[in-house]
Short mmCIF file of C-alpha atoms in Angstrom, two decimals:
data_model
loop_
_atom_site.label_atom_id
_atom_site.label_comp_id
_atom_site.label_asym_id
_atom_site.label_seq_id
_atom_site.Cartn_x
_atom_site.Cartn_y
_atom_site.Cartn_z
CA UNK A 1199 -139.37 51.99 -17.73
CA UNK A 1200 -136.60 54.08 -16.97
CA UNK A 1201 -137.48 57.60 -15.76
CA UNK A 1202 -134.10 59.36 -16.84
CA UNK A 1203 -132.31 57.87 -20.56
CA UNK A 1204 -128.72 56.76 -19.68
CA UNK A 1205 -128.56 59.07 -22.29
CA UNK A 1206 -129.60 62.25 -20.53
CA UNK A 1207 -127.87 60.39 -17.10
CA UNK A 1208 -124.56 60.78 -19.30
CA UNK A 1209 -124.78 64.55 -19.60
CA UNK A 1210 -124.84 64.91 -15.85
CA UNK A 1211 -121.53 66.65 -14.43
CA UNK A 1212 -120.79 64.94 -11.08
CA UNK A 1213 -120.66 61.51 -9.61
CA UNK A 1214 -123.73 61.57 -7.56
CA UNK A 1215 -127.18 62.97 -6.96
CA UNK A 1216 -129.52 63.26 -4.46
CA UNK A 1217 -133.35 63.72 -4.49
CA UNK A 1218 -136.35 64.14 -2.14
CA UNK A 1219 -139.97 63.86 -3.00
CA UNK A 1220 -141.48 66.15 0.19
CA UNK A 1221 -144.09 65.28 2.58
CA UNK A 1222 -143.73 68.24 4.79
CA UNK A 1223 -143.66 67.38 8.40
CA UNK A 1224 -142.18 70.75 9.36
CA UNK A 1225 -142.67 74.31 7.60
CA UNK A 1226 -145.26 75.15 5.12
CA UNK A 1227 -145.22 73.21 1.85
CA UNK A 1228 -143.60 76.13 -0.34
CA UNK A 1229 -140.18 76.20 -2.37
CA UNK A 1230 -137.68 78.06 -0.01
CA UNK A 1231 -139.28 74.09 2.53
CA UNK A 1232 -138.27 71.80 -0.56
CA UNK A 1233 -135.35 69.42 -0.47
CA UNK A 1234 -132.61 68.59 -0.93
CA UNK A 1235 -131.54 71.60 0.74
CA UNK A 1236 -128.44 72.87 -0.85
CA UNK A 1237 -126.20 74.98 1.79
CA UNK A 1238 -123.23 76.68 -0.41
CA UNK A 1239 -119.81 78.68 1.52
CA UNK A 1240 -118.18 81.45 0.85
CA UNK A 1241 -114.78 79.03 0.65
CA UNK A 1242 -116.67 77.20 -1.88
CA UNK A 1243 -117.89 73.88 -1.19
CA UNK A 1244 -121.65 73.32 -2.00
CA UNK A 1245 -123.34 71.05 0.14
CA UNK A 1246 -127.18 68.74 -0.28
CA UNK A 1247 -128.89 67.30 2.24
CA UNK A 1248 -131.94 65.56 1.45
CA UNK A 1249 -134.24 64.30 4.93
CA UNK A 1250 -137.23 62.82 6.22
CA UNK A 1251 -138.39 62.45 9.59
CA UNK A 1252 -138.99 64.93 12.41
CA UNK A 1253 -136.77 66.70 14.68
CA UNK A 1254 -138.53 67.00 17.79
CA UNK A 1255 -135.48 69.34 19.28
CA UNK A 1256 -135.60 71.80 15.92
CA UNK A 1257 -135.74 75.19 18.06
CA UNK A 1258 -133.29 74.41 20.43
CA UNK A 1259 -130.44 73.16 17.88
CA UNK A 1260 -131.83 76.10 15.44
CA UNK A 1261 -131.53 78.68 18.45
CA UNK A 1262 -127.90 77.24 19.18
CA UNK A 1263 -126.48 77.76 15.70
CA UNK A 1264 -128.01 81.10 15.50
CA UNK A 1265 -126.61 82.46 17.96
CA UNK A 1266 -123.12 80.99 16.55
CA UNK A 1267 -124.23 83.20 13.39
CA UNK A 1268 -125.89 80.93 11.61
CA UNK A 1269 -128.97 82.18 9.53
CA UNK A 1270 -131.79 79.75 8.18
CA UNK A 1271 -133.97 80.36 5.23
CA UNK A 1272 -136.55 77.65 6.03
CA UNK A 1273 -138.27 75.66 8.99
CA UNK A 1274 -137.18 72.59 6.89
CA UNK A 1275 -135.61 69.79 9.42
CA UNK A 1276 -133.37 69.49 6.21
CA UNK A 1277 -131.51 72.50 6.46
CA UNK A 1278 -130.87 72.56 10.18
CA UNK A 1279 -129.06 69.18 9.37
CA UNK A 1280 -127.27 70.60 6.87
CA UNK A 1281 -126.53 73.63 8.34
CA UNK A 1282 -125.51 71.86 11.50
CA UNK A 1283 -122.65 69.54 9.52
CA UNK A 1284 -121.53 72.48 7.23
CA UNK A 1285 -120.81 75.05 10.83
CA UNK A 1286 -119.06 72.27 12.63
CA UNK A 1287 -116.89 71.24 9.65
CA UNK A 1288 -116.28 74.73 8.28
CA UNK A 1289 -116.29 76.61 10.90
CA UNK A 1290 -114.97 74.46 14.14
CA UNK A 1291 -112.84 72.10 11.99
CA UNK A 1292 -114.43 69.08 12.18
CA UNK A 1293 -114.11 65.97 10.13
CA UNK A 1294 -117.40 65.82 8.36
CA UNK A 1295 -117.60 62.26 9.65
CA UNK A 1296 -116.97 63.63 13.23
CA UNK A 1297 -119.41 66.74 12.11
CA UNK A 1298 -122.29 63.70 11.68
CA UNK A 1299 -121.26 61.82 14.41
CA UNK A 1300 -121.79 65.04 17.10
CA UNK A 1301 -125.23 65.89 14.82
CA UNK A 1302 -126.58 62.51 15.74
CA UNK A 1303 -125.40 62.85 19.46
CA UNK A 1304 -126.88 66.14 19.77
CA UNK A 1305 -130.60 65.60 17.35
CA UNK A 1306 -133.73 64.09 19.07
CA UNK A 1307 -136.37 62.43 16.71
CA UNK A 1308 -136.78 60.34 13.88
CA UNK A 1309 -135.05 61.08 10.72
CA UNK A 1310 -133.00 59.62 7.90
CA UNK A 1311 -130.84 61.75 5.82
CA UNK A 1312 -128.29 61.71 2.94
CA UNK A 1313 -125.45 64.43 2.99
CA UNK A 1314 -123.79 65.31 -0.62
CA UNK A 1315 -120.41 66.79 -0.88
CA UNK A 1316 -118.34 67.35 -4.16
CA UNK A 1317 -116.60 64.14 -2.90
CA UNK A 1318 -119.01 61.72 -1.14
CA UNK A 1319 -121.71 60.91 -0.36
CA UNK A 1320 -122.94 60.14 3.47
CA UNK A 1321 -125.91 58.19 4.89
#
Protein backbone atom coordinates (compact mmCIF):
# COMPACT_ATOMS: atom_id res chain seq x y z
CA UNK A 1 0.00 0.00 0.00
CA UNK A 2 0.89 3.31 -0.94
CA UNK A 3 0.69 5.92 1.84
CA UNK A 4 0.19 9.08 -0.48
CA UNK A 5 -2.22 8.41 -4.08
CA UNK A 6 -0.03 9.48 -7.08
CA UNK A 7 -3.04 11.24 -7.21
CA UNK A 8 -2.69 13.54 -4.23
CA UNK A 9 1.49 13.24 -5.07
CA UNK A 10 0.35 15.11 -8.41
CA UNK A 11 -1.10 18.13 -6.64
CA UNK A 12 2.18 18.78 -4.91
CA UNK A 13 3.93 22.14 -6.18
CA UNK A 14 7.70 21.44 -6.18
CA UNK A 15 10.09 18.77 -7.24
CA UNK A 16 11.02 17.40 -3.95
CA UNK A 17 10.14 16.80 -0.33
CA UNK A 18 11.64 16.05 2.68
CA UNK A 19 10.34 14.40 5.91
CA UNK A 20 11.47 13.39 9.43
CA UNK A 21 9.69 11.15 11.84
CA UNK A 22 11.48 12.59 15.36
CA UNK A 23 13.13 10.71 18.01
CA UNK A 24 14.37 13.61 19.96
CA UNK A 25 17.92 13.29 20.98
CA UNK A 26 18.24 17.01 21.72
CA UNK A 27 15.43 19.57 23.01
CA UNK A 28 12.17 18.64 24.44
CA UNK A 29 9.79 16.71 22.21
CA UNK A 30 7.42 19.80 21.35
CA UNK A 31 6.56 21.47 17.85
CA UNK A 32 8.89 24.61 17.66
CA UNK A 33 11.90 20.67 18.17
CA UNK A 34 10.07 18.97 15.07
CA UNK A 35 11.71 18.54 11.71
CA UNK A 36 12.35 19.24 8.97
CA UNK A 37 13.30 22.51 10.16
CA UNK A 38 12.39 25.07 7.63
CA UNK A 39 14.83 28.30 7.88
CA UNK A 40 13.20 31.09 5.41
CA UNK A 41 15.37 34.78 4.38
CA UNK A 42 14.43 37.91 4.07
CA UNK A 43 15.96 37.67 0.20
CA UNK A 44 13.65 34.87 -0.16
CA UNK A 45 14.90 31.50 -0.42
CA UNK A 46 13.22 28.94 1.98
CA UNK A 47 15.34 26.35 3.17
CA UNK A 48 14.50 22.32 4.99
CA UNK A 49 16.71 20.46 6.72
CA UNK A 50 15.60 17.30 8.04
CA UNK A 51 18.47 15.36 10.70
CA UNK A 52 19.19 12.66 12.93
CA UNK A 53 22.02 12.07 15.04
CA UNK A 54 23.67 14.12 17.79
CA UNK A 55 25.87 17.02 17.75
CA UNK A 56 28.08 16.65 20.54
CA UNK A 57 29.65 20.38 19.79
CA UNK A 58 25.83 22.06 19.63
CA UNK A 59 26.73 25.04 22.15
CA UNK A 60 29.84 25.93 20.81
CA UNK A 61 28.73 26.14 16.95
CA UNK A 62 25.24 27.62 18.40
CA UNK A 63 27.30 30.26 20.55
CA UNK A 64 29.46 31.05 17.31
CA UNK A 65 26.56 31.89 15.01
CA UNK A 66 24.94 33.86 17.66
CA UNK A 67 27.19 36.00 18.16
CA UNK A 68 27.37 36.48 14.15
CA UNK A 69 23.52 37.43 14.76
CA UNK A 70 22.08 34.46 14.32
CA UNK A 71 18.92 33.67 16.49
CA UNK A 72 17.58 29.99 17.08
CA UNK A 73 14.06 29.04 17.89
CA UNK A 74 14.83 25.47 19.03
CA UNK A 75 17.60 23.18 20.70
CA UNK A 76 16.93 20.97 17.59
CA UNK A 77 20.52 19.71 16.09
CA UNK A 78 18.35 20.32 12.88
CA UNK A 79 18.24 23.87 12.87
CA UNK A 80 21.79 24.63 13.90
CA UNK A 81 22.59 22.66 10.60
CA UNK A 82 20.42 24.56 8.81
CA UNK A 83 21.08 27.65 10.20
CA UNK A 84 24.78 27.02 9.86
CA UNK A 85 24.51 26.39 5.74
CA UNK A 86 21.88 29.23 5.26
CA UNK A 87 24.61 32.14 7.31
CA UNK A 88 27.58 30.91 5.38
CA UNK A 89 25.82 30.90 1.99
CA UNK A 90 23.72 34.02 2.53
CA UNK A 91 25.55 35.87 4.45
CA UNK A 92 29.51 35.08 3.74
CA UNK A 93 28.89 34.01 0.11
CA UNK A 94 29.49 30.65 0.09
CA UNK A 95 28.63 28.00 -2.42
CA UNK A 96 26.10 25.94 -0.59
CA UNK A 97 28.27 22.97 -1.52
CA UNK A 98 31.30 24.82 0.05
CA UNK A 99 28.65 26.03 2.95
CA UNK A 100 28.30 21.89 3.67
CA UNK A 101 31.64 21.14 3.11
CA UNK A 102 32.98 23.83 6.08
CA UNK A 103 29.64 22.49 8.28
CA UNK A 104 31.07 19.03 8.19
CA UNK A 105 34.70 20.31 8.91
CA UNK A 106 33.58 22.32 11.71
CA UNK A 107 30.44 19.64 13.43
CA UNK A 108 31.52 16.88 15.93
CA UNK A 109 29.09 13.84 16.32
CA UNK A 110 27.01 11.58 14.55
CA UNK A 111 24.44 12.81 12.23
CA UNK A 112 22.91 12.39 8.79
CA UNK A 113 21.03 15.11 7.21
CA UNK A 114 19.17 16.15 4.00
CA UNK A 115 19.26 19.95 2.99
CA UNK A 116 16.21 21.20 0.62
CA UNK A 117 16.53 24.23 -1.50
CA UNK A 118 14.00 25.46 -4.22
CA UNK A 119 16.60 23.81 -6.55
CA UNK A 120 18.21 20.68 -5.01
CA UNK A 121 18.36 18.64 -2.92
CA UNK A 122 21.71 17.72 -0.75
CA UNK A 123 22.69 14.65 1.30
Amino acid sequence: KEAFPQQELDKLPGFASIGHARYPTRGASEIKNSQPYLVETLSGPVYAVASNGDIVNYEEIANELRVKGVHFSSKNDGELLARFIVYYHEREGLEITDAIKLLMKRVKGAYSAVFLTKENIYA
